[in-house]
Amino acid sequence: MDDLRERLLALSSKLAAALDAKDDGGSLCQLRARGLDEIFADLFARACGDAPVVSLVAAGSYGRGSPALCSDVDLRFVPSEGCLADDVAANVHAVMYPLWDAGMTVGHQVIHSSEVLELARHDLTTATSLLDLRHVAGPIAPLHALIEQARGALFEASSVRELVRQLEAEARARHDRFGASVYLLEPDVKLGEGGLRDLDVFGWCRALGPSISWLSDREQAALDDAGEFLRRVRNRLHAALGRRSERLTFDAQELVALSMGYGEEDDEAASAAAAERMMQDYYQHARAIARLTTRAFERARSSTHTESGEAIGRGVVLVDGEVSIERASSLGLDPALALRAYAVALRRNRAVSSVAREALSRATEEATFAPALRASDEAKSTFVELVCDSQQASLAKGSALRELSDTGILHAMIPEFLPVTGRVHHDVYHVYTVDVHSVAAVDCLHALVRGDLRREHPLASRLAAETTRRGPLMLATLLHDVGKGYPDANGSRTRHAERGAELCDVVLPRLGFSEEDTADARALVLHHLVMYRLATRRDLDDRATIEELARVVRGREGLRDLYLLTVADITTTAPTAMTSWKARVLEELYLRADAQLSGVAETERTQRLGWTAARLWDGPREQLDAFIASMPTRWRIATTPEACVLHARTAMMAGAGLKVMNSQKDEHLEVCVVAPDRPGLLALIAAALTANRFEVLSAQIYSRALGAGAQQAVDVFTVRHAHDAPAPSARVESDLRDLCEGSITPGDLILARTGSRSPWGARPTPAVPVEIVFDDHASSHATVVEVFAKDEPGLLF
């Protein structure tokens, strides 16, 4: 046993030395597999003697010869025909007990051919495990017999399609369980979409039916490169954590990136940049695995088609109800056929066949195809039509632009897009890579045009439906972040809007855009950050803010398009990026700027608020009118009639004192606090909310004059509670009164309510540097204090 333990330690040292020598990919996995083979074979020979009755077999990743640094090891024992159960048990125990005594964790199973084959008929995991078995020691005949029986009973041609169908269903369920996207912030290297399990699935498809997973030499090379990269990442992840772990968390990304040579361990910024570069490569490789695995499934499905075709014309056919192309070879002579097929699919509301998509993907990898496609006038006009077409599509991805991206046609038409493919921000805000985000933003615009988002974005949906000249808007949205792939001489991407605007002058004329349309799109890309910055960081009561926006847009149509681009941009940055507060201030800024550009007085909306709120008010009308008149302009524009009544009622109940009232607002609560204004009041309110476990999602801070120099705060907080049963407003009010009177300190209140002065833990996320900026230019009458910090519960307090 000591000898066995020493050999295992020696193997670990050998693997560590290989890692130090940067030999960390598939060869490291093979080195571990060979080392284990030698150890297990010697142990088997000593333990079972000259007449063993079982075959020792490697299974799982060990069976495939690719066990990662700390991955599990699985063994199978296949008994010889006619041997006694006691003899089998003796052989198994003779092998397993020394391994356990040596401290090794090894999974094992005795498999009898009749039992395992019956189970494999109903269990996909058992069936696929039979494809990975590899002989290690003992008689080889039992394993050969098992494999031959499996081929005859499970893997004959008539069963292959059903097994592949089950593999596809399992992959889809697994992807849903692990995030349903290649582009997750913290992907699972093994089980996520495009991970190593998908590579295993592709290998099983190839073993079941070589024609299903047939690849060109270039595709095979891409698959090999992707597998090698993911194995390197997984091995480095195991080494960094000292244990088996498959999730690339933010902190692990930096460790792995530095160990793989993506940067020097200098500071937080350098580590984050290294992680970004590594994750860009990760996403590109994972995307290749996901795409080729999907193609294998599609080939398996297409093999059941009848291939009855109906000619549409000019190389396009309908095959089994799907749009396809007559001959893949035609793409070389007629590259516009690639886009023509998608135009027919949209017009007829049909899917594009997997055979056609496979042919298109391969065509885009040919060096001569992309230049010929860009030179075709038909291809240019059809591409722009597809980007601007908002009708619902029956395509596999649900979006023409997504399929054009996946097949490579988007990059063939706009090669300037290539540098942002797979580019990711190493932060908690950008969920998707730049290319995926850009395509999703265009799809968001299409959803607004169709009215699919009218409940979430009523104004944007109405404006989008009214647009008649969509080319500049759609192409500007597609290209708004393309400048991130083109850093300046110092490597900075902070001026990506300017770089993207310059690229518009190259891309859009090439696509046939007029000088005016190019100028409109260029302005949208150049200023695509302006509206969000003004809405969230400037005083909307200040006329200078509205005038600044009016100066940069090209008229009311340019303002409308910039608003729509901003909504689509924020909405697709992350699932929760567009908060109700952001939507409200963006809408307010748009309406004010539009009123200025059109010459309409701002008082009209304020008057409408008073008229509508009066219908809900149950007190004297003059009290409501006086309250509305005393509130600042931005409150009158940003507040709904229902909220207006709540705020007025809270103020009436507070009088010259303090009052807190809650109201349900969608899935959140709105807390209205009315109190005598004083320095530090915001901090005390935040302490009371924190003590009662409210997470502040947004805050609107207002003040109104009561006369004789007195000021009253009317502060509105949108909050989410940590538990299902939030604290009543009376308790928040009582806590706030105690704080205002000085009978308790904020720290003591939080300790009393939560049992800790810092009651919330958070999982590690990328560091966000704290920055505080005093801006005397953002407003003509106030100093704006901007605080940049990582968002977390209790931050406002």
Coordinates of N, CA, C and O in Angstrom, one line a residue, residues 220-334:
Q220 N -12.7 20.2 -38.5 CA -12.1 19.3 -37.5 C -11.0 20.0 -36.8 O -10.8 19.8 -35.6
A221 N -10.2 20.8 -37.5 CA -9.2 21.6 -36.8 C -9.7 22.5 -35.8 O -9.2 22.7 -34.7
A222 N -10.8 23.2 -36.1 CA -11.5 24.1 -35.1 C -12.0 23.4 -33.9 O -11.8 23.8 -32.8
L223 N -12.5 22.2 -34.1 CA -13.0 21.4 -33.0 C -11.9 20.9 -32.1 O -12.0 20.9 -30.9
D224 N -10.8 20.5 -32.8 CA -9.6 20.0 -32.0 C -9.0 21.2 -31.2 O -8.7 21.0 -30.0
D225 N -8.9 22.3 -31.8 CA -8.4 23.5 -31.1 C -9.3 23.9 -29.9 O -8.8 24.2 -28.8
A226 N -10.6 23.8 -30.1 CA -11.6 24.1 -29.1 C -11.4 23.2 -27.9 O -11.4 23.5 -26.7
G227 N -11.3 21.9 -28.2 CA -11.2 20.9 -27.2 C -9.9 21.0 -26.4 O -9.9 20.9 -25.2
E228 N -8.8 21.3 -27.1 CA -7.5 21.5 -26.4 C -7.6 22.7 -25.5 O -7.1 22.7 -24.4
F229 N -8.2 23.8 -26.0 CA -8.3 25.0 -25.2 C -9.1 24.8 -23.9 O -8.7 25.2 -22.8
L230 N -10.3 24.2 -24.1 CA -11.1 23.9 -22.9 C -10.5 23.0 -21.9 O -10.7 23.1 -20.7
R231 N -9.7 22.0 -22.4 CA -9.0 21.1 -21.5 C -7.9 21.9 -20.7 O -7.7 21.6 -19.5
R232 N -7.2 22.8 -21.4 CA -6.3 23.6 -20.7 C -6.9 24.5 -19.6 O -6.4 24.5 -18.5
V233 N -8.0 25.1 -19.9 CA -8.8 25.9 -19.0 C -9.2 25.0 -17.8 O -9.0 25.4 -16.6
R234 N -9.7 23.8 -18.1 CA -10.2 23.0 -17.0 C -9.1 22.5 -16.1 O -9.2 22.5 -14.8
N235 N -8.0 22.1 -16.7 CA -6.8 21.7 -15.9 C -6.3 22.8 -15.0 O -5.9 22.6 -13.9
R236 N -6.2 24.0 -15.6 CA -5.7 25.2 -14.9 C -6.7 25.5 -13.8 O -6.2 26.0 -12.7
L237 N -7.9 25.4 -14.0 CA -8.9 25.7 -13.0 C -8.8 24.7 -11.8 O -8.8 25.1 -10.6
H238 N -8.6 23.4 -12.1 CA -8.4 22.4 -11.1 C -7.1 22.7 -10.3 O -7.1 22.6 -9.1
A239 N -6.1 23.1 -11.0 CA -4.8 23.4 -10.3 C -4.9 24.6 -9.5 O -4.3 24.6 -8.3
A240 N -5.6 25.6 -9.9 CA -5.7 26.9 -9.2 C -6.5 26.7 -7.9 O -6.1 27.3 -6.8
L241 N -7.5 25.8 -7.9 CA -8.3 25.6 -6.7 C -7.9 24.4 -5.9 O -8.4 24.2 -4.8
G242 N -7.1 23.6 -6.5 CA -6.6 22.4 -5.8 C -7.7 21.3 -5.6 O -7.6 20.5 -4.7
R243 N -8.7 21.3 -6.4 CA -9.8 20.4 -6.3 C -10.6 20.4 -7.7 O -10.4 21.2 -8.5
R244 N -11.5 19.4 -7.8 CA -12.3 19.4 -9.0 C -13.4 20.5 -8.9 O -14.1 20.6 -7.9
S245 N -13.4 21.4 -9.9 CA -14.4 22.5 -9.9 C -14.5 22.8 -11.4 O -13.5 22.9 -12.1
E246 N -15.7 23.0 -11.8 CA -16.0 23.2 -13.3 C -16.5 24.6 -13.6 O -16.6 24.9 -14.8
R247 N -16.8 25.4 -12.6 CA -17.4 26.7 -12.9 C -16.3 27.8 -12.9 O -15.5 27.9 -12.0
L248 N -16.2 28.5 -14.0 CA -15.3 29.6 -14.1 C -15.8 30.9 -13.5 O -16.4 31.7 -14.1
T249 N -15.7 31.0 -12.2 CA -16.1 32.1 -11.4 C -15.2 33.3 -11.8 O -14.2 33.2 -12.3
F250 N -15.7 34.5 -11.4 CA -14.9 35.7 -11.7 C -13.5 35.7 -11.2 O -12.5 35.9 -11.9
D251 N -13.4 35.3 -9.9 CA -12.0 35.2 -9.3 C -11.2 34.1 -10.0 O -10.0 34.3 -10.2
A252 N -11.9 33.0 -10.3 CA -11.1 31.9 -10.9 C -10.7 32.3 -12.3 O -9.6 31.9 -12.8
Q253 N -11.5 33.1 -13.0 CA -11.1 33.5 -14.4 C -9.7 34.3 -14.4 O -8.9 34.1 -15.2
E254 N -9.6 35.1 -13.4 CA -8.3 35.9 -13.3 C -7.1 34.9 -13.0 O -6.1 35.1 -13.6
L255 N -7.3 34.0 -12.1 CA -6.3 33.0 -11.7 C -5.9 32.2 -12.9 O -4.7 32.0 -13.2
V256 N -6.9 31.7 -13.6 CA -6.6 30.8 -14.8 C -6.0 31.6 -15.9 O -5.0 31.2 -16.6
A257 N -6.5 32.8 -16.2 CA -5.9 33.7 -17.3 C -4.4 34.0 -17.0 O -3.6 33.9 -17.9
L258 N -4.1 34.3 -15.8 CA -2.7 34.6 -15.5 C -1.8 33.4 -15.6 O -0.7 33.4 -16.1
S259 N -2.3 32.2 -15.1 CA -1.6 31.0 -15.2 C -1.4 30.5 -16.7 O -0.4 29.8 -17.0
M260 N -2.3 30.9 -17.6 CA -2.2 30.5 -19.0 C -1.4 31.5 -19.8 O -1.3 31.4 -21.0
G261 N -0.9 32.6 -19.1 CA 0.0 33.5 -19.8 C -0.7 34.7 -20.5 O -0.1 35.3 -21.4
Y262 N -2.0 35.0 -20.1 CA -2.7 36.1 -20.7 C -2.3 37.4 -20.2 O -2.7 38.5 -20.7
G263 N -1.5 37.5 -19.1 CA -1.0 38.7 -18.6 C -0.1 38.5 -17.4 O 0.0 37.4 -16.9
E264 N 0.4 39.6 -16.9 CA 1.3 39.5 -15.7 C 0.4 39.9 -14.5 O -0.5 40.6 -14.5
E265 N 0.8 39.3 -13.3 CA 0.0 39.5 -12.1 C 0.5 40.9 -11.5 O 1.4 40.9 -10.7
D266 N 0.0 41.9 -12.1 CA 0.4 43.3 -11.7 C -0.5 44.0 -10.8 O -0.2 44.3 -9.7
D267 N -1.7 44.2 -11.2 CA -2.7 44.8 -10.4 C -4.1 44.3 -10.8 O -4.2 43.5 -11.7
E268 N -5.2 44.9 -10.2 CA -6.5 44.4 -10.5 C -6.9 44.7 -11.9 O -7.5 43.8 -12.6
A269 N -6.5 45.8 -12.4 CA -6.9 46.2 -13.8 C -6.2 45.2 -14.8 O -6.8 44.7 -15.8
A270 N -4.9 44.9 -14.5 CA -4.2 44.0 -15.4 C -4.8 42.6 -15.4 O -4.9 41.9 -16.4
S271 N -5.2 42.1 -14.2 CA -5.8 40.8 -14.0 C -7.1 40.7 -14.7 O -7.5 39.7 -15.4
A272 N -7.9 41.8 -14.6 CA -9.2 41.9 -15.3 C -9.0 41.8 -16.8 O -9.8 41.2 -17.5
A273 N -8.1 42.6 -17.3 CA -7.8 42.6 -18.7 C -7.4 41.2 -19.2 O -7.8 40.8 -20.3
A274 N -6.6 40.5 -18.4 CA -6.1 39.2 -18.8 C -7.3 38.2 -18.9 O -7.5 37.4 -19.8
A275 N -8.2 38.4 -17.9 CA -9.4 37.5 -17.9 C -10.3 37.8 -19.1 O -10.9 36.9 -19.7
E276 N -10.4 39.1 -19.5 CA -11.2 39.4 -20.6 C -10.7 38.8 -21.9 O -11.4 38.2 -22.7
R277 N -9.4 38.8 -22.1 CA -8.7 38.2 -23.2 C -8.9 36.7 -23.3 O -9.2 36.1 -24.3
M278 N -8.8 36.1 -22.1 CA -9.0 34.6 -22.0 C -10.4 34.3 -22.3 O -10.7 33.3 -23.1
M279 N -11.4 35.0 -21.7 CA -12.8 34.7 -21.9 C -13.2 34.9 -23.4 O -14.1 34.2 -23.9
Q280 N -12.6 35.9 -24.1 CA -12.9 36.0 -25.5 C -12.6 34.8 -26.3 O -13.3 34.3 -27.1
D281 N -11.4 34.2 -26.0 CA -11.0 33.0 -26.6 C -11.9 31.8 -26.2 O -12.3 31.0 -27.0
Y282 N -12.3 31.8 -24.9 CA -13.1 30.8 -24.4 C -14.5 30.8 -25.1 O -14.9 29.7 -25.6
Y283 N -15.1 31.9 -25.3 CA -16.4 32.0 -25.9 C -16.3 31.6 -27.4 O -17.2 30.9 -27.9
Q284 N -15.2 32.0 -28.1 CA -15.1 31.6 -29.5 C -14.9 30.1 -29.6 O -15.6 29.5 -30.5
H285 N -14.2 29.4 -28.7 CA -14.0 28.0 -28.8 C -15.3 27.3 -28.4 O -15.7 26.3 -29.0
A286 N -16.0 27.8 -27.3 CA -17.2 27.1 -26.9 C -18.3 27.3 -28.0 O -19.1 26.4 -28.2
R287 N -18.3 28.4 -28.6 CA -19.2 28.6 -29.7 C -19.0 27.6 -30.9 O -19.9 27.1 -31.4
A288 N -17.7 27.4 -31.2 CA -17.4 26.4 -32.2 C -17.9 25.0 -31.9 O -18.6 24.3 -32.7
I289 N -17.7 24.6 -30.6 CA -18.2 23.3 -30.2 C -19.7 23.2 -30.2 O -20.3 22.3 -30.7
A290 N -20.4 24.3 -29.7 CA -21.9 24.3 -29.7 C -22.4 24.3 -31.1 O -23.4 23.5 -31.4
R291 N -21.8 25.0 -32.0 CA -22.3 25.1 -33.4 C -22.1 23.7 -34.1 O -23.0 23.2 -34.8
L292 N -21.0 23.1 -33.9 CA -20.7 21.8 -34.6 C -21.6 20.7 -34.0 O -22.0 19.8 -34.7
T293 N -21.8 20.7 -32.7 CA -22.6 19.7 -32.1 C -24.1 19.9 -32.5 O -24.7 18.9 -32.8
T294 N -24.5 21.1 -32.6 CA -25.9 21.3 -33.2 C -26.0 20.8 -34.6 O -27.0 20.2 -35.0
R295 N -24.9 21.0 -35.4 CA -25.0 20.5 -36.8 C -25.1 19.0 -36.8 O -25.7 18.5 -37.7
A296 N -24.4 18.3 -35.9 CA -24.5 16.9 -35.8 C -25.9 16.4 -35.6 O -26.4 15.5 -36.2
F297 N -26.6 17.1 -34.6 CA -28.0 16.8 -34.4 C -28.8 17.0 -35.6 O -29.7 16.3 -35.9
E298 N -28.6 18.1 -36.3 CA -29.4 18.5 -37.5 C -29.2 17.5 -38.6 O -30.1 17.1 -39.3
R299 N -27.9 17.0 -38.8 CA -27.7 16.0 -39.8 C -28.4 14.7 -39.5 O -28.9 14.1 -40.4
A300 N -28.5 14.4 -38.2 CA -29.2 13.2 -37.8 C -30.7 13.3 -38.1 O -31.3 12.4 -38.6
R301 N -31.2 14.5 -37.8 CA -32.7 14.7 -38.1 C -32.9 14.8 -39.6 O -33.9 14.2 -40.1
S302 N -32.0 15.4 -40.4 CA -32.2 15.5 -41.8 C -32.1 14.2 -42.5 O -32.7 14.0 -43.6
S303 N -31.5 13.2 -41.9 CA -31.4 11.9 -42.5 C -32.7 11.2 -42.6 O -32.9 10.2 -43.3
T304 N -33.7 11.7 -41.8 CA -35.0 11.1 -41.9 C -36.0 11.8 -42.8 O -37.1 11.4 -43.0
H305 N -35.5 12.9 -43.5 CA -36.3 13.6 -44.4 C -36.5 12.9 -45.7 O -35.7 12.0 -46.1
T306 N -37.6 13.2 -46.4 CA -37.9 12.5 -47.6 C -37.2 13.1 -48.8 O -37.1 12.5 -49.9
E307 N -36.6 14.4 -48.6 CA -35.9 15.1 -49.6 C -36.7 15.3 -50.9 O -36.2 15.4 -52.0
S308 N -38.0 15.5 -50.7 CA -38.9 15.9 -51.8 C -38.8 17.4 -52.0 O -39.1 18.1 -51.0
G309 N -38.3 17.9 -53.1 CA -38.0 19.3 -53.3 C -39.0 20.0 -54.2 O -39.5 19.4 -55.2
E310 N -39.2 21.3 -53.9 CA -40.0 22.1 -54.8 C -39.2 23.3 -55.2 O -38.8 24.1 -54.3
A311 N -39.0 23.5 -56.4 CA -38.1 24.6 -56.9 C -38.8 26.0 -56.7 O -40.0 26.1 -57.1
I312 N -38.1 26.9 -56.0 CA -38.6 28.3 -55.9 C -38.1 29.1 -57.0 O -38.7 30.1 -57.5
G313 N -36.8 28.8 -57.4 CA -36.2 29.6 -58.4 C -34.9 30.2 -58.0 O -34.6 30.5 -56.8
R314 N -34.0 30.4 -58.9 CA -32.7 31.0 -58.7 C -31.9 30.3 -57.6 O -31.3 30.9 -56.7
G315 N -31.9 29.0 -57.6 CA -31.1 28.2 -56.7 C -31.8 27.9 -55.4 O -31.2 27.1 -54.6
V316 N -33.0 28.4 -55.1 CA -33.6 28.2 -53.8 C -34.7 27.1 -54.0 O -35.5 27.2 -55.0
V317 N -34.8 26.2 -53.1 CA -35.8 25.1 -53.2 C -36.5 24.9 -51.8 O -35.9 25.4 -50.8
L318 N -37.6 24.3 -51.8 CA -38.3 23.9 -50.5 C -38.1 22.4 -50.4 O -38.5 21.7 -51.3
V319 N -37.5 22.0 -49.3 CA -37.3 20.6 -49.0 C -38.0 20.2 -47.7 O -37.6 20.7 -46.6
D320 N -39.0 19.4 -47.8 CA -39.8 19.0 -46.6 C -40.2 20.2 -45.8 O -40.1 20.3 -44.5
G321 N -40.7 21.2 -46.5 CA -41.2 22.4 -45.8 C -40.2 23.4 -45.4 O -40.6 24.4 -44.8
E322 N -38.9 23.2 -45.6 CA -37.9 24.1 -45.2 C -37.2 24.6 -46.5 O -37.0 24.0 -47.5
V323 N -36.7 25.9 -46.3 CA -36.0 26.5 -47.4 C -34.5 25.9 -47.5 O -33.8 25.8 -46.5
S324 N -34.1 25.6 -48.7 CA -32.8 25.1 -48.9 C -32.2 25.6 -50.2 O -32.8 26.4 -50.9
I325 N -31.0 25.1 -50.5 CA -30.4 25.5 -51.8 C -30.2 24.2 -52.6 O -30.0 23.2 -52.1
E326 N -30.3 24.4 -54.0 CA -30.2 23.2 -54.8 C -28.9 22.6 -54.8 O -28.8 21.3 -54.6
R327 N -27.8 23.3 -54.9 CA -26.5 22.8 -54.9 C -25.5 23.7 -54.1 O -25.5 24.9 -54.3
A328 N -24.8 23.1 -53.2 CA -23.8 23.9 -52.4 C -22.8 24.5 -53.3 O -22.3 25.6 -53.0
S329 N -22.4 23.9 -54.4 CA -21.4 24.4 -55.3 C -21.8 25.7 -55.9 O -21.0 26.4 -56.4
S330 N -23.1 25.9 -56.0 CA -23.6 27.2 -56.6 C -23.2 28.4 -55.9 O -23.2 29.5 -56.5
L331 N -22.9 28.3 -54.6 CA -22.6 29.5 -53.8 C -21.3 30.1 -54.3 O -21.1 31.3 -54.2
G332 N -20.4 29.3 -54.8 CA -19.1 29.9 -55.4 C -19.4 30.8 -56.5 O -18.7 31.8 -56.7
L333 N -20.3 30.5 -57.4 CA -20.6 31.3 -58.6 C -21.7 32.3 -58.3 O -21.7 33.4 -59.0
D334 N -22.5 32.1 -57.3 CA -23.7 33.0 -57.0 C -23.7 33.2 -55.5 O -24.6 32.7 -54.8

